[in-house]
Tab-separated table of C-alpha atoms and ligand atoms in Angstrom:
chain	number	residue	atom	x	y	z
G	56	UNK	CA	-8.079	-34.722	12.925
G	57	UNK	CA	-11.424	-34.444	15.198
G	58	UNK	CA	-13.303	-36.312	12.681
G	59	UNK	CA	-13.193	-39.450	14.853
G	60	UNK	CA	-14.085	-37.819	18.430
G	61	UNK	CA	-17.327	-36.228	17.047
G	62	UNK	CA	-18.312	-39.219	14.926
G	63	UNK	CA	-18.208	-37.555	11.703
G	64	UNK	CA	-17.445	-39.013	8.190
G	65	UNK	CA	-15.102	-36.372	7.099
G	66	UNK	CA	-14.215	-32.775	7.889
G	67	UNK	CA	-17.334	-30.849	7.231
G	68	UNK	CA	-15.829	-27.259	7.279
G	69	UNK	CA	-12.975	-27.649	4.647
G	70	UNK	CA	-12.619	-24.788	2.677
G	71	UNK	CA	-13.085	-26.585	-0.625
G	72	UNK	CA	-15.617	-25.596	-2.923
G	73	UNK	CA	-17.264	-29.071	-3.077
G	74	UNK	CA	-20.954	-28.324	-4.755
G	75	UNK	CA	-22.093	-31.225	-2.527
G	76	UNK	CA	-22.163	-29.491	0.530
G	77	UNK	CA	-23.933	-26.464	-1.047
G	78	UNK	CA	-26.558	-25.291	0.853
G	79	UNK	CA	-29.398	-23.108	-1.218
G	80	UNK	CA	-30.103	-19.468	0.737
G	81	UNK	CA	-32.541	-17.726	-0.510
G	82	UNK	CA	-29.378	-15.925	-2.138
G	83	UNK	CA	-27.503	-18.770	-3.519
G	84	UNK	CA	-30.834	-20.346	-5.150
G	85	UNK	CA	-31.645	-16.833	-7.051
G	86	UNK	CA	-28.206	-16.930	-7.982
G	87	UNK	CA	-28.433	-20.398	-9.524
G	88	UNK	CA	-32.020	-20.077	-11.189
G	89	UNK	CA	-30.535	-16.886	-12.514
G	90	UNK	CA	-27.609	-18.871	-14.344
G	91	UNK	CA	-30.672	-22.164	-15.436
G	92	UNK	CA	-32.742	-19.283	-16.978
G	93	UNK	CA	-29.529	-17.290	-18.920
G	94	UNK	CA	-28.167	-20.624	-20.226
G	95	UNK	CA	-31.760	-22.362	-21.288
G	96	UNK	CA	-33.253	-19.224	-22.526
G	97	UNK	CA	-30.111	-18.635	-24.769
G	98	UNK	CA	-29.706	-15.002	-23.457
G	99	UNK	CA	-25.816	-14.960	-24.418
G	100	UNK	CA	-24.341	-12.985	-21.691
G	101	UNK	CA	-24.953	-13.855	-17.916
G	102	UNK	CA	-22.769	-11.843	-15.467
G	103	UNK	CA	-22.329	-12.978	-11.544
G	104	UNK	CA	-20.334	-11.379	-9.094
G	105	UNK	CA	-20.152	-11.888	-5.201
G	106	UNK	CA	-17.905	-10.856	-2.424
G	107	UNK	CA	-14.903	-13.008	-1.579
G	108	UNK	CA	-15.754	-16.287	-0.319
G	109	UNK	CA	-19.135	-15.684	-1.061
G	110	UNK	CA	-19.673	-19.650	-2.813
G	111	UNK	CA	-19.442	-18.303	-6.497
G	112	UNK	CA	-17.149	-21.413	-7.599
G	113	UNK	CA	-18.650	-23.876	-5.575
G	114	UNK	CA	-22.388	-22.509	-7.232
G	115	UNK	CA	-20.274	-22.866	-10.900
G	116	UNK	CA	-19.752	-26.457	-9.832
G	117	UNK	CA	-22.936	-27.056	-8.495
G	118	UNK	CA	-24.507	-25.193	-11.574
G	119	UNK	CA	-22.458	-27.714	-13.918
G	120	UNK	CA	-23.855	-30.574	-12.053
G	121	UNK	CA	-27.410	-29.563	-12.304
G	122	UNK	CA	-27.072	-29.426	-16.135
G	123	UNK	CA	-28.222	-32.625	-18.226
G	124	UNK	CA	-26.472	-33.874	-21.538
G	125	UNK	CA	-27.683	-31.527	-24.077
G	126	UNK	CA	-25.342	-28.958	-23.046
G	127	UNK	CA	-22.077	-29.045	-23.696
G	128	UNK	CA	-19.487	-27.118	-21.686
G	129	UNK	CA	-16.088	-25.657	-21.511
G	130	UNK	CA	-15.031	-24.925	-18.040
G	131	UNK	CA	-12.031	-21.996	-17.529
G	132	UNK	CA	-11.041	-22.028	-14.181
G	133	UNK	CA	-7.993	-19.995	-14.788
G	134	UNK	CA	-8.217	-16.345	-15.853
G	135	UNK	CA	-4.408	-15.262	-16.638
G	136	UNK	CA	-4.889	-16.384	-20.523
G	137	UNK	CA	-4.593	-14.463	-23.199
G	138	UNK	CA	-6.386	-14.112	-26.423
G	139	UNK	CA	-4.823	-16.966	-27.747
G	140	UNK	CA	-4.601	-19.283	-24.926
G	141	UNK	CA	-8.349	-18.630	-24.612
G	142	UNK	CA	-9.732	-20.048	-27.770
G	143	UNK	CA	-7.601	-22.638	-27.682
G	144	UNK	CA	-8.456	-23.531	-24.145
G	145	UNK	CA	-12.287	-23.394	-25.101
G	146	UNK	CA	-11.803	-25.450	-27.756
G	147	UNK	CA	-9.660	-28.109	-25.774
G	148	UNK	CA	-12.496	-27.819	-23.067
G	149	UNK	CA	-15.148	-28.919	-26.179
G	150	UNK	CA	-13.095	-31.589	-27.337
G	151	UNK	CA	-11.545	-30.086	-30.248
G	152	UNK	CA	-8.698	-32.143	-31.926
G	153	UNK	CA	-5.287	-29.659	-31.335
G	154	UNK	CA	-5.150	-29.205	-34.972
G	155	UNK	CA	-2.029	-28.964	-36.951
G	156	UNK	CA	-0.243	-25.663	-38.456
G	157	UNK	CA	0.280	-22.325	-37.463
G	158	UNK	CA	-2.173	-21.127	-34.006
G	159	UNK	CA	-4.027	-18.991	-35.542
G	160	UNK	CA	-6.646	-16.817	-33.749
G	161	UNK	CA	-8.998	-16.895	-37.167
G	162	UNK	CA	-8.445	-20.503	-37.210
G	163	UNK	CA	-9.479	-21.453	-33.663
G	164	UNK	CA	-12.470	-19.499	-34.229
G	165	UNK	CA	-13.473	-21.092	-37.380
G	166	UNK	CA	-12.798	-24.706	-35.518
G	167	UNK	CA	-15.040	-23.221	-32.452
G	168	UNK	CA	-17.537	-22.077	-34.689
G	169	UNK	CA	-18.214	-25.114	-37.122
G	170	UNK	CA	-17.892	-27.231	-34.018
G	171	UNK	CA	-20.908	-24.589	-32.387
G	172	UNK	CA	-23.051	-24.846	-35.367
G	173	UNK	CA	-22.859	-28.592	-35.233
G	174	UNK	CA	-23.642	-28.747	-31.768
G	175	UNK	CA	-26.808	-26.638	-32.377
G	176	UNK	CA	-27.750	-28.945	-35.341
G	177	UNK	CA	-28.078	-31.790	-33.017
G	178	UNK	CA	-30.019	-29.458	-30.696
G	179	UNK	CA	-27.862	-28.795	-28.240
G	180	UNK	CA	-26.779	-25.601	-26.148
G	181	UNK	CA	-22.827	-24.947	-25.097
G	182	UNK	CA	-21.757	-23.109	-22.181
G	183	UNK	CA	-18.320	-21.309	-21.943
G	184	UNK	CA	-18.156	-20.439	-17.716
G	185	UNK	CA	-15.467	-18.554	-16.642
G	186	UNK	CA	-14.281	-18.511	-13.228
G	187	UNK	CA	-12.662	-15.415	-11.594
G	188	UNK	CA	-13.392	-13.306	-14.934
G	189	UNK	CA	-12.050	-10.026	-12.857
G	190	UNK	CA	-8.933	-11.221	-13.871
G	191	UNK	CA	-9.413	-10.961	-17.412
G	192	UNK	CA	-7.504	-8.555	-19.858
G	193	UNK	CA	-9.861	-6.157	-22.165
G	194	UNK	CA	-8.256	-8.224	-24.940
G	195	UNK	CA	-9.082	-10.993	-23.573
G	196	UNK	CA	-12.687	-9.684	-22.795
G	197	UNK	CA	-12.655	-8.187	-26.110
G	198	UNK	CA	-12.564	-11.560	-27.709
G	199	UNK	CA	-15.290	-13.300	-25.597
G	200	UNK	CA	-17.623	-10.530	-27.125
G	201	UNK	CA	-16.248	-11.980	-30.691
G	202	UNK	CA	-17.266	-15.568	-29.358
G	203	UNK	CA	-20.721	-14.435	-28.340
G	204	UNK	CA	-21.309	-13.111	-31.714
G	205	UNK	CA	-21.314	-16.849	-32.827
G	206	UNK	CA	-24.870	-17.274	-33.687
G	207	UNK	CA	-27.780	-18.385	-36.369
G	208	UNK	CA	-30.086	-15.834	-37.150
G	209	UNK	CA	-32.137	-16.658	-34.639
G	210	UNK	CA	-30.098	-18.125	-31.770
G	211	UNK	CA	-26.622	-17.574	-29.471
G	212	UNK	CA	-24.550	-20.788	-30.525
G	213	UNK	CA	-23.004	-20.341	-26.906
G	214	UNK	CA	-23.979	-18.825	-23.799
G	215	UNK	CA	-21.521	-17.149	-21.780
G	216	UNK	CA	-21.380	-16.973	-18.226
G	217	UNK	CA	-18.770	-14.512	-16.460
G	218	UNK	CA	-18.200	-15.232	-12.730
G	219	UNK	CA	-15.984	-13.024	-10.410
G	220	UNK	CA	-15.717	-10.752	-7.407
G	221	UNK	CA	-17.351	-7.360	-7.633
G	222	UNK	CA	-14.571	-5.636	-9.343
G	223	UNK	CA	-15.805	-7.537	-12.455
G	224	UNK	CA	-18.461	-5.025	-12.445
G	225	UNK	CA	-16.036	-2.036	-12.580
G	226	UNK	CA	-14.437	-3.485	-15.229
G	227	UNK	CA	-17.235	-4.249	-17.460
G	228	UNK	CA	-18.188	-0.556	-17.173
G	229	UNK	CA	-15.019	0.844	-18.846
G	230	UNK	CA	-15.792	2.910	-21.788
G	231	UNK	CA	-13.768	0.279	-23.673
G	232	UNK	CA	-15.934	-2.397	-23.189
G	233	UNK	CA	-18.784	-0.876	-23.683
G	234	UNK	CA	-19.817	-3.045	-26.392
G	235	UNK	CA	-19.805	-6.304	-24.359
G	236	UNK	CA	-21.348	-4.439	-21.435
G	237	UNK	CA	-24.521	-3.724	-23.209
G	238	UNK	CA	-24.707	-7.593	-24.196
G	239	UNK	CA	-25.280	-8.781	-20.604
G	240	UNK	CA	-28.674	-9.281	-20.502
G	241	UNK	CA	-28.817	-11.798	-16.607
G	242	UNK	CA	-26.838	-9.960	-14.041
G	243	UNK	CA	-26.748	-10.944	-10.352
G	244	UNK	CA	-24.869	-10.191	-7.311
G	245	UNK	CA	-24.260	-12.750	-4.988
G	246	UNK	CA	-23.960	-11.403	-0.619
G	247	UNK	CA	-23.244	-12.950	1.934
G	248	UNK	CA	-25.606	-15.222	3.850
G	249	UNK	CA	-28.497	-13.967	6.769
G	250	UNK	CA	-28.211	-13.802	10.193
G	251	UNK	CA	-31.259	-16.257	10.152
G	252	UNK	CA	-29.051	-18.946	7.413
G	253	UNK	CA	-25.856	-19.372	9.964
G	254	UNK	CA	-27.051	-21.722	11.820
G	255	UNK	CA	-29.199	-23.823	9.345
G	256	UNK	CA	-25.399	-23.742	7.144
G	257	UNK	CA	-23.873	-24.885	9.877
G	258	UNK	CA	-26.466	-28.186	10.519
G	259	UNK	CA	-26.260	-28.258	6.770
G	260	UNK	CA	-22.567	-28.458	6.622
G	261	UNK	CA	-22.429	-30.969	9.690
G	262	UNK	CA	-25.331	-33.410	7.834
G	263	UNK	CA	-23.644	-34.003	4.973
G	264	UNK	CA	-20.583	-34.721	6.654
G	265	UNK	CA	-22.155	-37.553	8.726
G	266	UNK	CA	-24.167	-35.229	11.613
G	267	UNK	CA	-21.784	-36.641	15.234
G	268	UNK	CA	-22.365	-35.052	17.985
G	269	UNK	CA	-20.928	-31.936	17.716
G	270	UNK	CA	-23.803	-29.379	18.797
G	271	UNK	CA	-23.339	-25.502	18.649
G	272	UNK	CA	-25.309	-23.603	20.527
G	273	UNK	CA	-28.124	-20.663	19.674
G	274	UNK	CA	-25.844	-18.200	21.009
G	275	UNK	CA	-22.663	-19.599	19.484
G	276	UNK	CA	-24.400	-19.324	15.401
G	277	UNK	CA	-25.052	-15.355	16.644
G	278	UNK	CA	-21.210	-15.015	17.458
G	279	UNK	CA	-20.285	-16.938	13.891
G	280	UNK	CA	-22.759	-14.321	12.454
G	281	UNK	CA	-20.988	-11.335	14.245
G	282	UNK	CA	-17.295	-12.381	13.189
G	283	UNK	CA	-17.534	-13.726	9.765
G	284	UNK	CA	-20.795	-11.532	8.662
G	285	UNK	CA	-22.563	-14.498	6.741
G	286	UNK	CA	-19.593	-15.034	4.722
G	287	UNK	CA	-19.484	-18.702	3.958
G	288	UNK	CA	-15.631	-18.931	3.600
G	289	UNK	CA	-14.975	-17.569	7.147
G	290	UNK	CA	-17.766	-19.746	8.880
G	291	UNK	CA	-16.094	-22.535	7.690
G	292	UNK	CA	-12.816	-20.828	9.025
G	293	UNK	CA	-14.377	-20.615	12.240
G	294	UNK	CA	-16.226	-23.712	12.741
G	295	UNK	CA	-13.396	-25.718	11.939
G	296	UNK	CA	-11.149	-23.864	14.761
G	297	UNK	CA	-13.536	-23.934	17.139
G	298	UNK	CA	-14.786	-28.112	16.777
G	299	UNK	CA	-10.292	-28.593	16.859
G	300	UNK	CA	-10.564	-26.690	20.267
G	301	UNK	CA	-13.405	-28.157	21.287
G	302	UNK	CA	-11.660	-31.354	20.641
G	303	UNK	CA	-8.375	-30.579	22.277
G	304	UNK	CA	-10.986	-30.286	25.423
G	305	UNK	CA	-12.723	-33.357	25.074
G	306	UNK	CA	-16.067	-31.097	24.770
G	307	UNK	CA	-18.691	-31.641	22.153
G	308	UNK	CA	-20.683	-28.431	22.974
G	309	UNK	CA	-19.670	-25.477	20.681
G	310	UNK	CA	-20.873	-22.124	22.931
G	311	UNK	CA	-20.174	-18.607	22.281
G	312	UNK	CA	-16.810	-18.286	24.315
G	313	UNK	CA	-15.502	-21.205	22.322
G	314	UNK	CA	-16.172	-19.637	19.225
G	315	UNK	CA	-14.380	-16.113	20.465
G	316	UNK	CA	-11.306	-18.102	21.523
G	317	UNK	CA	-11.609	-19.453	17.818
G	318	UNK	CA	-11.224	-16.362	15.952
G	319	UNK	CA	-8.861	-15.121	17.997
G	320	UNK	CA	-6.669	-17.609	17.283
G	321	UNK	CA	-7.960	-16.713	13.655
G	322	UNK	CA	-6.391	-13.130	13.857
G	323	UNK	CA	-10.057	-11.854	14.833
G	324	UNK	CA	-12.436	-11.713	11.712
G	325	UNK	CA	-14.650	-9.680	13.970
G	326	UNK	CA	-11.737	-6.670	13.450
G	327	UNK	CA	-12.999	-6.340	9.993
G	328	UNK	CA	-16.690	-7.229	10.221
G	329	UNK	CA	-16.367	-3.835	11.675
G	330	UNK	CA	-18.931	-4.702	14.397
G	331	UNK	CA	-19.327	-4.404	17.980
G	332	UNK	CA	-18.473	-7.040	20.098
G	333	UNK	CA	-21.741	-5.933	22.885
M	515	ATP	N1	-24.054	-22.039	-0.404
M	515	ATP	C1	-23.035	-22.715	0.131
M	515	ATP	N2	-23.236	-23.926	0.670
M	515	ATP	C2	-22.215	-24.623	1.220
M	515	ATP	N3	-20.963	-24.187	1.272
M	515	ATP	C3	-20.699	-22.985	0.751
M	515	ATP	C4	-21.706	-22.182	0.150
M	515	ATP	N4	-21.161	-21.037	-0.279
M	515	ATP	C5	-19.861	-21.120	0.026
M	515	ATP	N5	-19.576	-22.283	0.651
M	515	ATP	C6	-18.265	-22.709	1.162
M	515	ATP	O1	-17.479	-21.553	1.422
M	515	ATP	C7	-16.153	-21.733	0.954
M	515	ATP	C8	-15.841	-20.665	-0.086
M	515	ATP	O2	-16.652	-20.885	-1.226
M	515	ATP	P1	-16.145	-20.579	-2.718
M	515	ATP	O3	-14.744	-21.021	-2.899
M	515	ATP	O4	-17.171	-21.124	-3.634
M	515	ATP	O5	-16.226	-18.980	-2.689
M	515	ATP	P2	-15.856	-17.957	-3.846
M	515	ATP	O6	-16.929	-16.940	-3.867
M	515	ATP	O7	-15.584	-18.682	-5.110
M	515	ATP	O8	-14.517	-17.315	-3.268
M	515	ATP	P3	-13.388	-16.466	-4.064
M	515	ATP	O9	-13.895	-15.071	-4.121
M	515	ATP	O10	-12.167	-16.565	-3.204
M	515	ATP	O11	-13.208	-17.105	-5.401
M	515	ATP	C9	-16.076	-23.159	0.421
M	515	ATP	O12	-15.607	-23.991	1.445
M	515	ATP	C10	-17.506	-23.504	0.116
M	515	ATP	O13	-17.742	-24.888	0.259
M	516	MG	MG1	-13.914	-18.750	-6.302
């Protein structure tokens, strides 16, 4: 609704995970070689988890972006599935003709796997990437481990890449899965961003979305630090309630006493981030 007063394309601070807006911290780039390097180096297993709002789906779009022809992917944005609904998801996601008969769990995985080996006969790679994977029952976990055992003597068929906040870890340590735990061979955890990346997220943001004239101040990035404690999600949260004030001012300078009025009309992030308000 400001979008017009500040001279901006569209709303920069939605909180969409639209890969292009990503910005690369230090952070988020690790996090993405980490996921090139599992999937080209055919290591199987890659594991990332990272605090709420952190940018894991938008880096699993922009991840999916950066990745050329030769590999295929299945994409499983929803983790309530079970065992079942899984393999045939992944094979819907590769293209897989329904089939006709019984469901069959040996079936699907005979479809997946003839489909895998042919895919690695024409010298390609597959990626199954599942978002939100703390969701995910043991059974359901229990059968990814079967998938990953698709292979030729020498190579994974199919790389898996588990995404999902940090209780992902917790589960993945349970005695029960024990077996798939010891298969993860890239693991990274994704924080929150730096004092020092607030305000170069911000410009970032702001750039893509057609620059305007909006301009926060120095001392208004250290009060977006303070409140939302480098988590993208809330900086978005933030910005976008303070450049709607800012507009119901006619003001197009964003200082720190804009920004507080902001999150208090938020509820008051800063209540949370547990830190002083000096
Ligand atoms: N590196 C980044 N560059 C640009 N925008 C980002 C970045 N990281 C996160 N965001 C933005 O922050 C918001 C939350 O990101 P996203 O949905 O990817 O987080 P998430 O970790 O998947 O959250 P959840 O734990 O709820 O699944 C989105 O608006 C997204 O565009
Ligand atoms: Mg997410």
């Amino acid at each position: 609704m400001y979008e017009a007063f500040f001279g901006l394309r569209e709303n920069p601070f939605t909180l969409s995970p639209d890969p292009k807006y990503l910005y690369l911290s230090d952070r988020h780039r690790e996090a993405l070689n980490y996921l090139v390097y599992g999937i080209q180096e055919r290591k199987g297993f890659v594991v990332v988890t990272g605090d709420i709002g952190a940018g894991k789906t938008t880096l699993c779009r922009a991840l999916l972006s950066s990745l050329n022809g030769s590999v295929e992917t299945a994409l499983i944005f929803n983790s309530f599935l079970s065992e079942i609904e899984l393999l045939e998801t992944i094979n819907q996601e590769f293209g897989l003709p329904p089939g006709t008969g019984e469901r069959s769990r040996k079936r699907l995985l005979d479809a997946l796997n003839a489909y895998l080996l042919a895919n690695y006969g024409e010298g390609k790679n597959a990626v199954l990437l599942i978002d939100e994977s703390q969701n995910l029952s043991h059974g359901v976990l229990e059968q990814i481990r079967m998938i990953s055992n698709l292979e030729t003597v020498r190579e994974k068929l199919i790389q898996i890449v588990l995404i999902g906040q940090p209780e992902l870890q917790d589960v993945l340590a349970m005695p029960a899965l024990r077996q798939l735990n010891e298969r993860i061979t890239v693991r990274y955890h994704l924080g929150p961003l730096e004092r020092a990346d607030v305000g170069r997220y911000i410009e970032h943001r702001l750039a893509v979305a057609g620059r305007g004239r909006a301009a926060f101040t120095p001392w208004s990035y250290r009060t977006i630090y303070r409140y939302s404690q480098g988590v993208p999600r809330r900086i978005n949260a933030i910005c976008d309630r303070a450049l709607l004030i800012a507009y119901t001012r006619e003001k197009v300078r964003i200082g720190a006493g804009l920004v507080r009025r902001a999150v208090r009309d938020l509820g008051g992030y800063g209540e949370t981030g547990g830190v002083s308000r000096k």
